[in-house]
PDB file of C-alpha atoms in Angstrom:
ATOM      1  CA  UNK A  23      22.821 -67.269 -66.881  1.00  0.00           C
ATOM      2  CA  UNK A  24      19.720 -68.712 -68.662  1.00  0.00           C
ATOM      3  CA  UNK A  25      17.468 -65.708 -67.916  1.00  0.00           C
ATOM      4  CA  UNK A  26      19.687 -63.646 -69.991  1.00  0.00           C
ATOM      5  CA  UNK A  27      18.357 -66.308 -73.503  1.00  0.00           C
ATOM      6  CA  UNK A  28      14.982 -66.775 -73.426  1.00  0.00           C
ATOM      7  CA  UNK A  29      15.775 -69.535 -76.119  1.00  0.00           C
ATOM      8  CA  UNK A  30      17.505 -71.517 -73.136  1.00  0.00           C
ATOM      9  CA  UNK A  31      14.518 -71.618 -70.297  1.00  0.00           C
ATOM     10  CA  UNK A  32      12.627 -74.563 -70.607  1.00  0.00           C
ATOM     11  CA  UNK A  33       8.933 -74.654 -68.549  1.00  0.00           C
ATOM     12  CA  UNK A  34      10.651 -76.543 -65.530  1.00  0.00           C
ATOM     13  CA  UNK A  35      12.543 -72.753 -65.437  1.00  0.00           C
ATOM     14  CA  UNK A  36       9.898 -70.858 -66.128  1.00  0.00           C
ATOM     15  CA  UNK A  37       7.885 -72.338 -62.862  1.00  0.00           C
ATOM     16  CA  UNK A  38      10.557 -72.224 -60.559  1.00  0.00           C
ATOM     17  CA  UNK A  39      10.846 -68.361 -62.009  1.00  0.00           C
ATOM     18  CA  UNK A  40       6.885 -67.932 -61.210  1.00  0.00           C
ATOM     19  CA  UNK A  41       6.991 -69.456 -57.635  1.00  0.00           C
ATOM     20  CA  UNK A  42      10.635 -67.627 -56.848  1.00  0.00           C
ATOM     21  CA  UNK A  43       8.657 -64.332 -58.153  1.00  0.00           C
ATOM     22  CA  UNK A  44       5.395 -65.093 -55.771  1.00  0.00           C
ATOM     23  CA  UNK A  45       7.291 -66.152 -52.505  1.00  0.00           C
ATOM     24  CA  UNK A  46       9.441 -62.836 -53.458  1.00  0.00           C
ATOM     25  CA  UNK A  47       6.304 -60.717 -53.565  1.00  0.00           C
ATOM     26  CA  UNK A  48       4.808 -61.946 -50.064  1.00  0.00           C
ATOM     27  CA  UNK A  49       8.020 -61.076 -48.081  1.00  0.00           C
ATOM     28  CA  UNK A  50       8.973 -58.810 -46.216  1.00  0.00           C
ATOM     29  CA  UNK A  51      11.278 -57.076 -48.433  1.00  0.00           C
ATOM     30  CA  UNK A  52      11.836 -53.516 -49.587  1.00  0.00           C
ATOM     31  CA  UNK A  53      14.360 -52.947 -52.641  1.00  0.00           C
ATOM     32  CA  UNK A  54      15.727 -49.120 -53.372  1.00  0.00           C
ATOM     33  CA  UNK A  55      17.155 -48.774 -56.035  1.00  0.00           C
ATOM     34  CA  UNK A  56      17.647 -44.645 -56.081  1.00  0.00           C
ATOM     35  CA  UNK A  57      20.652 -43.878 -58.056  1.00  0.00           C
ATOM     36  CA  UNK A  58      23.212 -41.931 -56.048  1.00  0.00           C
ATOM     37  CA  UNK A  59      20.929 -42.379 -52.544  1.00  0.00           C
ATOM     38  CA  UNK A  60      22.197 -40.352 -49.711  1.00  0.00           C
ATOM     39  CA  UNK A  61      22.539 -41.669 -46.058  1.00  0.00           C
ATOM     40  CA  UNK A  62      19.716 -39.148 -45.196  1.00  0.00           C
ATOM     41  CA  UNK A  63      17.258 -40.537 -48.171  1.00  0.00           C
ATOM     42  CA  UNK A  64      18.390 -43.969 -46.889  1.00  0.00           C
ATOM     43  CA  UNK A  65      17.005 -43.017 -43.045  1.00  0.00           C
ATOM     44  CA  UNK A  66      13.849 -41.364 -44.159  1.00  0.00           C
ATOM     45  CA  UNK A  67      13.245 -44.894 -46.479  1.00  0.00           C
ATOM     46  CA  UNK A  68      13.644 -46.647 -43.169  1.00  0.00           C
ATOM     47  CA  UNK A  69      11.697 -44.574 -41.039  1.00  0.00           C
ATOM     48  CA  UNK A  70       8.642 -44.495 -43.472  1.00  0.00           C
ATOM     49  CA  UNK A  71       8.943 -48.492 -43.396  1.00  0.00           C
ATOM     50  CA  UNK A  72       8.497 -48.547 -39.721  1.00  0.00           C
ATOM     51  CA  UNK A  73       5.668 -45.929 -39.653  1.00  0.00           C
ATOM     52  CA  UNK A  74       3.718 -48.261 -42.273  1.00  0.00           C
ATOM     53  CA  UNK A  75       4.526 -51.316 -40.039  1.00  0.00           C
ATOM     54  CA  UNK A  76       3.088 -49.387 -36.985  1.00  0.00           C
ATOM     55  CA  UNK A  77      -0.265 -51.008 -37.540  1.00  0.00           C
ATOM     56  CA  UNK A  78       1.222 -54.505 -37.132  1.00  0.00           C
ATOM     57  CA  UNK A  79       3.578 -54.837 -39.934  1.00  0.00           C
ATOM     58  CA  UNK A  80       6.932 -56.541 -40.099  1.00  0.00           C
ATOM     59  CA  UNK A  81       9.532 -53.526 -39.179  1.00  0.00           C
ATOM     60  CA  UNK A  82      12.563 -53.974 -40.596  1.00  0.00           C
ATOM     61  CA  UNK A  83      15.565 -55.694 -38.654  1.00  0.00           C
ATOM     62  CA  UNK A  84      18.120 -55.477 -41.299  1.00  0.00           C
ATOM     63  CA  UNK A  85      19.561 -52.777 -44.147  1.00  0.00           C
ATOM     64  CA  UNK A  86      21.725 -53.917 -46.944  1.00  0.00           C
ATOM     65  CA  UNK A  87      23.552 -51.268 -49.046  1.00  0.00           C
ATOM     66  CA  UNK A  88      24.783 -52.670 -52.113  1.00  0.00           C
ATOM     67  CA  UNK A  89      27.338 -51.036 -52.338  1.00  0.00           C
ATOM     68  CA  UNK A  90      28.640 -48.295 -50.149  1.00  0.00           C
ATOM     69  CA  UNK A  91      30.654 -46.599 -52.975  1.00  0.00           C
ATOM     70  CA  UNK A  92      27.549 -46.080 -55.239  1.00  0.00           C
ATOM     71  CA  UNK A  93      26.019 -43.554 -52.409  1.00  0.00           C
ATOM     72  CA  UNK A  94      26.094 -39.566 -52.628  1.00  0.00           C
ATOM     73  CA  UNK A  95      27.073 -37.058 -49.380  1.00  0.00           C
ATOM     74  CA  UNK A  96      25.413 -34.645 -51.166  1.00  0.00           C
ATOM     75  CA  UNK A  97      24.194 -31.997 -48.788  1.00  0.00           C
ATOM     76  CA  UNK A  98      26.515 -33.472 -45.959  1.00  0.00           C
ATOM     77  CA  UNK A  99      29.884 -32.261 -47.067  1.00  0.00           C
ATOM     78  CA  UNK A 100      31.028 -28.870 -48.824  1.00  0.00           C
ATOM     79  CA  UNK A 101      30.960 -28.741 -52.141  1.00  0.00           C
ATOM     80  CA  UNK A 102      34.447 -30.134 -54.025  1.00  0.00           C
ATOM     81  CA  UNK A 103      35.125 -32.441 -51.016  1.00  0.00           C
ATOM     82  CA  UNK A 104      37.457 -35.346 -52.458  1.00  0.00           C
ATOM     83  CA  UNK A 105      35.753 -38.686 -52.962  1.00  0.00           C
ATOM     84  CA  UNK A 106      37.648 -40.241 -49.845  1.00  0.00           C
ATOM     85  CA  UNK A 107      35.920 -37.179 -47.821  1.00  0.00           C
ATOM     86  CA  UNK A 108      32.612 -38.208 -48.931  1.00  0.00           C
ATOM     87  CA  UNK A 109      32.552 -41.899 -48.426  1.00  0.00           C
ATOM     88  CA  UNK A 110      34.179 -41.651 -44.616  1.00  0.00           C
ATOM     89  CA  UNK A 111      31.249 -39.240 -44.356  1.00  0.00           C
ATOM     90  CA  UNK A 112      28.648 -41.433 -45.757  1.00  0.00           C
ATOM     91  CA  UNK A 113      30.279 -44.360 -43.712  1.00  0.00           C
ATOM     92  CA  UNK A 114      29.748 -41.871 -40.237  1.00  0.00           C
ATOM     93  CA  UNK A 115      26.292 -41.729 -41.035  1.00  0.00           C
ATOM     94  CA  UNK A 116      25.652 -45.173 -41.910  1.00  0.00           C
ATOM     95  CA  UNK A 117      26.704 -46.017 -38.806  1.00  0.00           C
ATOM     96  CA  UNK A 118      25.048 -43.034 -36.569  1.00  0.00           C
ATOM     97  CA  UNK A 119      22.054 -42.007 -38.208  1.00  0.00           C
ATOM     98  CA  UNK A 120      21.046 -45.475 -39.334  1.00  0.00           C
ATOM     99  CA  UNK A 121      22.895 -48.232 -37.324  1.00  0.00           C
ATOM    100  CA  UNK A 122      22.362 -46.697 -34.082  1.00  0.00           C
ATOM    101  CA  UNK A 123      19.740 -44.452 -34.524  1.00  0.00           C
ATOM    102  CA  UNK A 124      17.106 -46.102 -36.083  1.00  0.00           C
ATOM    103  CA  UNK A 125      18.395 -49.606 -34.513  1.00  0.00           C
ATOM    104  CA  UNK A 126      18.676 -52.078 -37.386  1.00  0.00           C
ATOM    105  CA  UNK A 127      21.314 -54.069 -37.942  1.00  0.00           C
ATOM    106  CA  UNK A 128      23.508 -53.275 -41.248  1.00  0.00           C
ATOM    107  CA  UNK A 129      25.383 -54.681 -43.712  1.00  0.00           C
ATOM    108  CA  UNK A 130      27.326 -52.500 -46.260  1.00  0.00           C
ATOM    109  CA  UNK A 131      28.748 -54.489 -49.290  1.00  0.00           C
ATOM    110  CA  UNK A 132      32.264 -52.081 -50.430  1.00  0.00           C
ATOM    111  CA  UNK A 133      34.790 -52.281 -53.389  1.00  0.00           C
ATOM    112  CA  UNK A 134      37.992 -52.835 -52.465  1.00  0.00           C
ATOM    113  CA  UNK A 135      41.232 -51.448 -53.740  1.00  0.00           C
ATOM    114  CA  UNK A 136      43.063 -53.118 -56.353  1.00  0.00           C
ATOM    115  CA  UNK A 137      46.403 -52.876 -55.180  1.00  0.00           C
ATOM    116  CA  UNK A 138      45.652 -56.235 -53.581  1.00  0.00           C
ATOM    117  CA  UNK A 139      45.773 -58.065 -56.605  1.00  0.00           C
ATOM    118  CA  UNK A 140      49.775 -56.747 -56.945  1.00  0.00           C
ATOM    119  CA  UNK A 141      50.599 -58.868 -53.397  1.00  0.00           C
ATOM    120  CA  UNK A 142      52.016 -62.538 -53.540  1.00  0.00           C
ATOM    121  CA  UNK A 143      49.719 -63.570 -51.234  1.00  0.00           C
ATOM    122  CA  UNK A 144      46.258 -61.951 -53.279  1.00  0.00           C
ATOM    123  CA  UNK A 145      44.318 -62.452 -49.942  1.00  0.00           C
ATOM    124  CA  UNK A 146      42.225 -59.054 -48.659  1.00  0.00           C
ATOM    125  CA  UNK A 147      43.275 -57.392 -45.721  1.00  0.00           C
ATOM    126  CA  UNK A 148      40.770 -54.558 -44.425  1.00  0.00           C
ATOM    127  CA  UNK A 149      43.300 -51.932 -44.757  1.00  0.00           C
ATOM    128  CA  UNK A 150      42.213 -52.336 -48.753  1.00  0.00           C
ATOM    129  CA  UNK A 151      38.654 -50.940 -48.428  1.00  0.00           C
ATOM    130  CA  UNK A 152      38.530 -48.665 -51.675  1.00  0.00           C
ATOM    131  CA  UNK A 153      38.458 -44.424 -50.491  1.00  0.00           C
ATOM    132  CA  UNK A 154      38.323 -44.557 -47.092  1.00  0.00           C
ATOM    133  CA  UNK A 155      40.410 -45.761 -43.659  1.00  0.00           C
ATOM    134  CA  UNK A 156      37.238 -44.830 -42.121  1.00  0.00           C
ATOM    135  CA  UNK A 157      34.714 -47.587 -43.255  1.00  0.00           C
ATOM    136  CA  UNK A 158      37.091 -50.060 -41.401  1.00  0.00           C
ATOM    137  CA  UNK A 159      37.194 -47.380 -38.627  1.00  0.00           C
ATOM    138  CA  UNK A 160      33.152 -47.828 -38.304  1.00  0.00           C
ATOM    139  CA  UNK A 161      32.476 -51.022 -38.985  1.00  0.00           C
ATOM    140  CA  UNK A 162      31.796 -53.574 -36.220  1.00  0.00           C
ATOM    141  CA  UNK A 163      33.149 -56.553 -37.821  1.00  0.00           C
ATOM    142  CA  UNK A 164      34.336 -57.399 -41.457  1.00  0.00           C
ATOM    143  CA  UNK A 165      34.232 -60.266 -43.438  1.00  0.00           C
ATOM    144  CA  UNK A 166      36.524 -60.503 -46.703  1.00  0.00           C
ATOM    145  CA  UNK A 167      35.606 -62.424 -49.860  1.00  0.00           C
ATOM    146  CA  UNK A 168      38.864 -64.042 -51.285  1.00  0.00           C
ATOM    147  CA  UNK A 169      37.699 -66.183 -54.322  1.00  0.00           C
ATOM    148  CA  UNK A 170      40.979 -66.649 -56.733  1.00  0.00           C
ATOM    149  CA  UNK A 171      38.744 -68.017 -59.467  1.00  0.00           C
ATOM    150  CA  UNK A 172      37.252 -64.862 -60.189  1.00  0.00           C
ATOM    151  CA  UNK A 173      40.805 -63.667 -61.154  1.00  0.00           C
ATOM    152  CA  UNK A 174      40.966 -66.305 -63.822  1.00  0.00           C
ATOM    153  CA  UNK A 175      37.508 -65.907 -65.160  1.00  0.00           C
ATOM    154  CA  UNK A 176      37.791 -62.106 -65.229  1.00  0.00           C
ATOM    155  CA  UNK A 177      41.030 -62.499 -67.145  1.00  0.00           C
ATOM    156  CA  UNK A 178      39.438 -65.241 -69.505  1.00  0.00           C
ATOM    157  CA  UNK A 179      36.358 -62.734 -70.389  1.00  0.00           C
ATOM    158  CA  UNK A 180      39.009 -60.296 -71.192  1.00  0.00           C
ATOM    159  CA  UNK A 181      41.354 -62.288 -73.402  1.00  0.00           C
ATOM    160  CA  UNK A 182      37.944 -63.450 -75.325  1.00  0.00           C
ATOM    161  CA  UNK A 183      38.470 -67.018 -74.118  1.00  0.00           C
ATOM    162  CA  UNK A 184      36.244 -69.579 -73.593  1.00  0.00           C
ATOM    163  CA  UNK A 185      35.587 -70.392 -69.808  1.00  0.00           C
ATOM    164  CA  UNK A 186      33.007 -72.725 -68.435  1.00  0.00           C
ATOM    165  CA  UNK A 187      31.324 -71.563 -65.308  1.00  0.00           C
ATOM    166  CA  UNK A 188      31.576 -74.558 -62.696  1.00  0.00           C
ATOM    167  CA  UNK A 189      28.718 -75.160 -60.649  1.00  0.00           C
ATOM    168  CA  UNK A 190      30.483 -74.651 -57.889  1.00  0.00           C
ATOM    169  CA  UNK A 191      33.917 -74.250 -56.075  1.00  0.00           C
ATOM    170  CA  UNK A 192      35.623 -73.036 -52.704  1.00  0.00           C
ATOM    171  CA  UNK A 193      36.280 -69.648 -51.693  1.00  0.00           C
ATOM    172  CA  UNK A 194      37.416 -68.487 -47.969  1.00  0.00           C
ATOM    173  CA  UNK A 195      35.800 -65.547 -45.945  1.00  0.00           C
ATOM    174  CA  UNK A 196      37.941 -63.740 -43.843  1.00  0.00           C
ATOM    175  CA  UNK A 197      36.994 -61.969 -40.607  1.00  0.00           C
ATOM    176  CA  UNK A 198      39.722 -59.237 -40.690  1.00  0.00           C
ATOM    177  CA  UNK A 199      38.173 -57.239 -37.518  1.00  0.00           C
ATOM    178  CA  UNK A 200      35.895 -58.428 -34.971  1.00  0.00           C
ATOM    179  CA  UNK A 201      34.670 -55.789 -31.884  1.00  0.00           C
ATOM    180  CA  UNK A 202      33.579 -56.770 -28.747  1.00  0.00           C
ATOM    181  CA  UNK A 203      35.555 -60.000 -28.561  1.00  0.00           C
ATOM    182  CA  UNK A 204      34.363 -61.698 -32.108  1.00  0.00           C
ATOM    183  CA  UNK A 205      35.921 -64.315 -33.272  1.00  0.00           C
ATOM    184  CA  UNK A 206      38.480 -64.224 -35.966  1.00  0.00           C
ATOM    185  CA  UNK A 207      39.981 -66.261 -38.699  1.00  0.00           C
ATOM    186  CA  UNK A 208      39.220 -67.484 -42.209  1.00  0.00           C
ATOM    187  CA  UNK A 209      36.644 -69.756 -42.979  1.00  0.00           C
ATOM    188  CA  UNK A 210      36.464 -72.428 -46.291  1.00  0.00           C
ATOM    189  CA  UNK A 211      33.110 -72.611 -47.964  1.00  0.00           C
ATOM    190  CA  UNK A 212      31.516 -73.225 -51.104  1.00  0.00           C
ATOM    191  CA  UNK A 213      30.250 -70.799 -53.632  1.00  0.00           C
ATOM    192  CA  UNK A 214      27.965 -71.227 -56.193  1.00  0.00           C
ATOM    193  CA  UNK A 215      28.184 -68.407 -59.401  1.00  0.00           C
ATOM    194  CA  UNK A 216      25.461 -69.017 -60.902  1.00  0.00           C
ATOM    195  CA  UNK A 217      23.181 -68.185 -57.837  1.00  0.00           C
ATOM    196  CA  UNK A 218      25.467 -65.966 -55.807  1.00  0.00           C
ATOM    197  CA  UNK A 219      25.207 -68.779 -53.005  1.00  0.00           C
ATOM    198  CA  UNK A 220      27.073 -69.905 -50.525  1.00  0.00           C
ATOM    199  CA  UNK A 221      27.111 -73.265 -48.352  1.00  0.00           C
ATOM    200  CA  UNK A 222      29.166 -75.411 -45.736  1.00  0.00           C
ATOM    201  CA  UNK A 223      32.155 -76.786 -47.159  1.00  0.00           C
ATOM    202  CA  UNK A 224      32.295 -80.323 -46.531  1.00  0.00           C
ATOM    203  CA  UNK A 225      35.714 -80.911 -46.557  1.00  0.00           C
ATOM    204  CA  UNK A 226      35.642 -82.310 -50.244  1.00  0.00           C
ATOM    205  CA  UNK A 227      36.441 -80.279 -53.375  1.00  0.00           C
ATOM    206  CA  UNK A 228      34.118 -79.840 -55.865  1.00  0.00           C
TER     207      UNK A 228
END
């Protein structure tokens, strides 16, 4: 929240921002930021990472798409397909032409539907991923984010009321599917908003 006022970063912040920046820089990290990427751009990213790690390099182990709905299937489905066409199509690919094929693990970061919100019990099922059955069809395991204190934050920003950030508080993740025998359940931990962080919960609230 600082970085966005200038006015409000003391030297302490600008420091940690300088080291953060330099241990970013020496990792192993690749960042794509292509509007609109297709599957097929994402694979030929991925295969051009491993042919410059050939000489010794770190390869990469793991993809993240952030997220899934921001991709294109341009050039893999006819022209005027529906949006629910494209994204089970981008979702088949993900998982064939990148999961398998190229033999990295991934993790794809999806909207879900907002019809959620309308339940009593607000909780995610995997049946809500926004466009498409077929992302939960593909996907080897899922994890849901249910944080009710987004809710009332969203609905604060909204109404033009005043809301104070806390440093912390709990939010569950739900494994809604599991293959190959994974374990299910929901799980209690802490989140931090200003750092998009999570952590053990402790048992205490914050």
């Amino acid at each position: 929240a600082k970085s966005r006022n200038k006015n409000r970063i003391s030297d302490d912040d600008w420091r940690a921002i300088v080291e953060a920046s330099s241990q970013l820089a020496r990792s192993p990290l690749w960042i794509i930021d292509t509007p609109g990427i297709t599957p097929m751009q994402l694979r030929a990213e991925v295969r051009k990472w491993k042919r410059d790690c050939a000489a010794g390099g770190v390869e990469p182990g793991l993809v993240v798409v952030d997220y899934v709905q921001l991709m294109s299937a341009r050039g893999a489905v006819e022209k005027g397909a529906n949006r629910e066409r494209e994204v089970a199509k981008i979702s088949e690919l993900l998982k064939t032409d990148i999961a398998m094929g190229e033999r990295v693990a991934l993790i794809v970061l999806a909207q879900l539907n907002k019809d959620g919100d309308k339940r009593k019990d607000s909780r995610p099922y995997p049946s809500d991923l926004r466009e498409s059955g077929r992302l939960e069809q593909d996907s080897d395991k899922i994890v849901l984010i249910h944080n009710p204190h987004a809710a009332e934050r969203m609905n604060a920003y909204r109404d033009g009321s005043n809301y104070s950030v806390p440093e912390c508080e709990t939010v569950e993740l739900i494994v809604g599917k599991a293959r190959q025998g994974g374990t299910m359940g929901t799980a209690r931990v802490l989140f931090f908003p200003g750092h998009a962080q999570f952590a053990d919960f402790d048992g205490r609230e914050p």
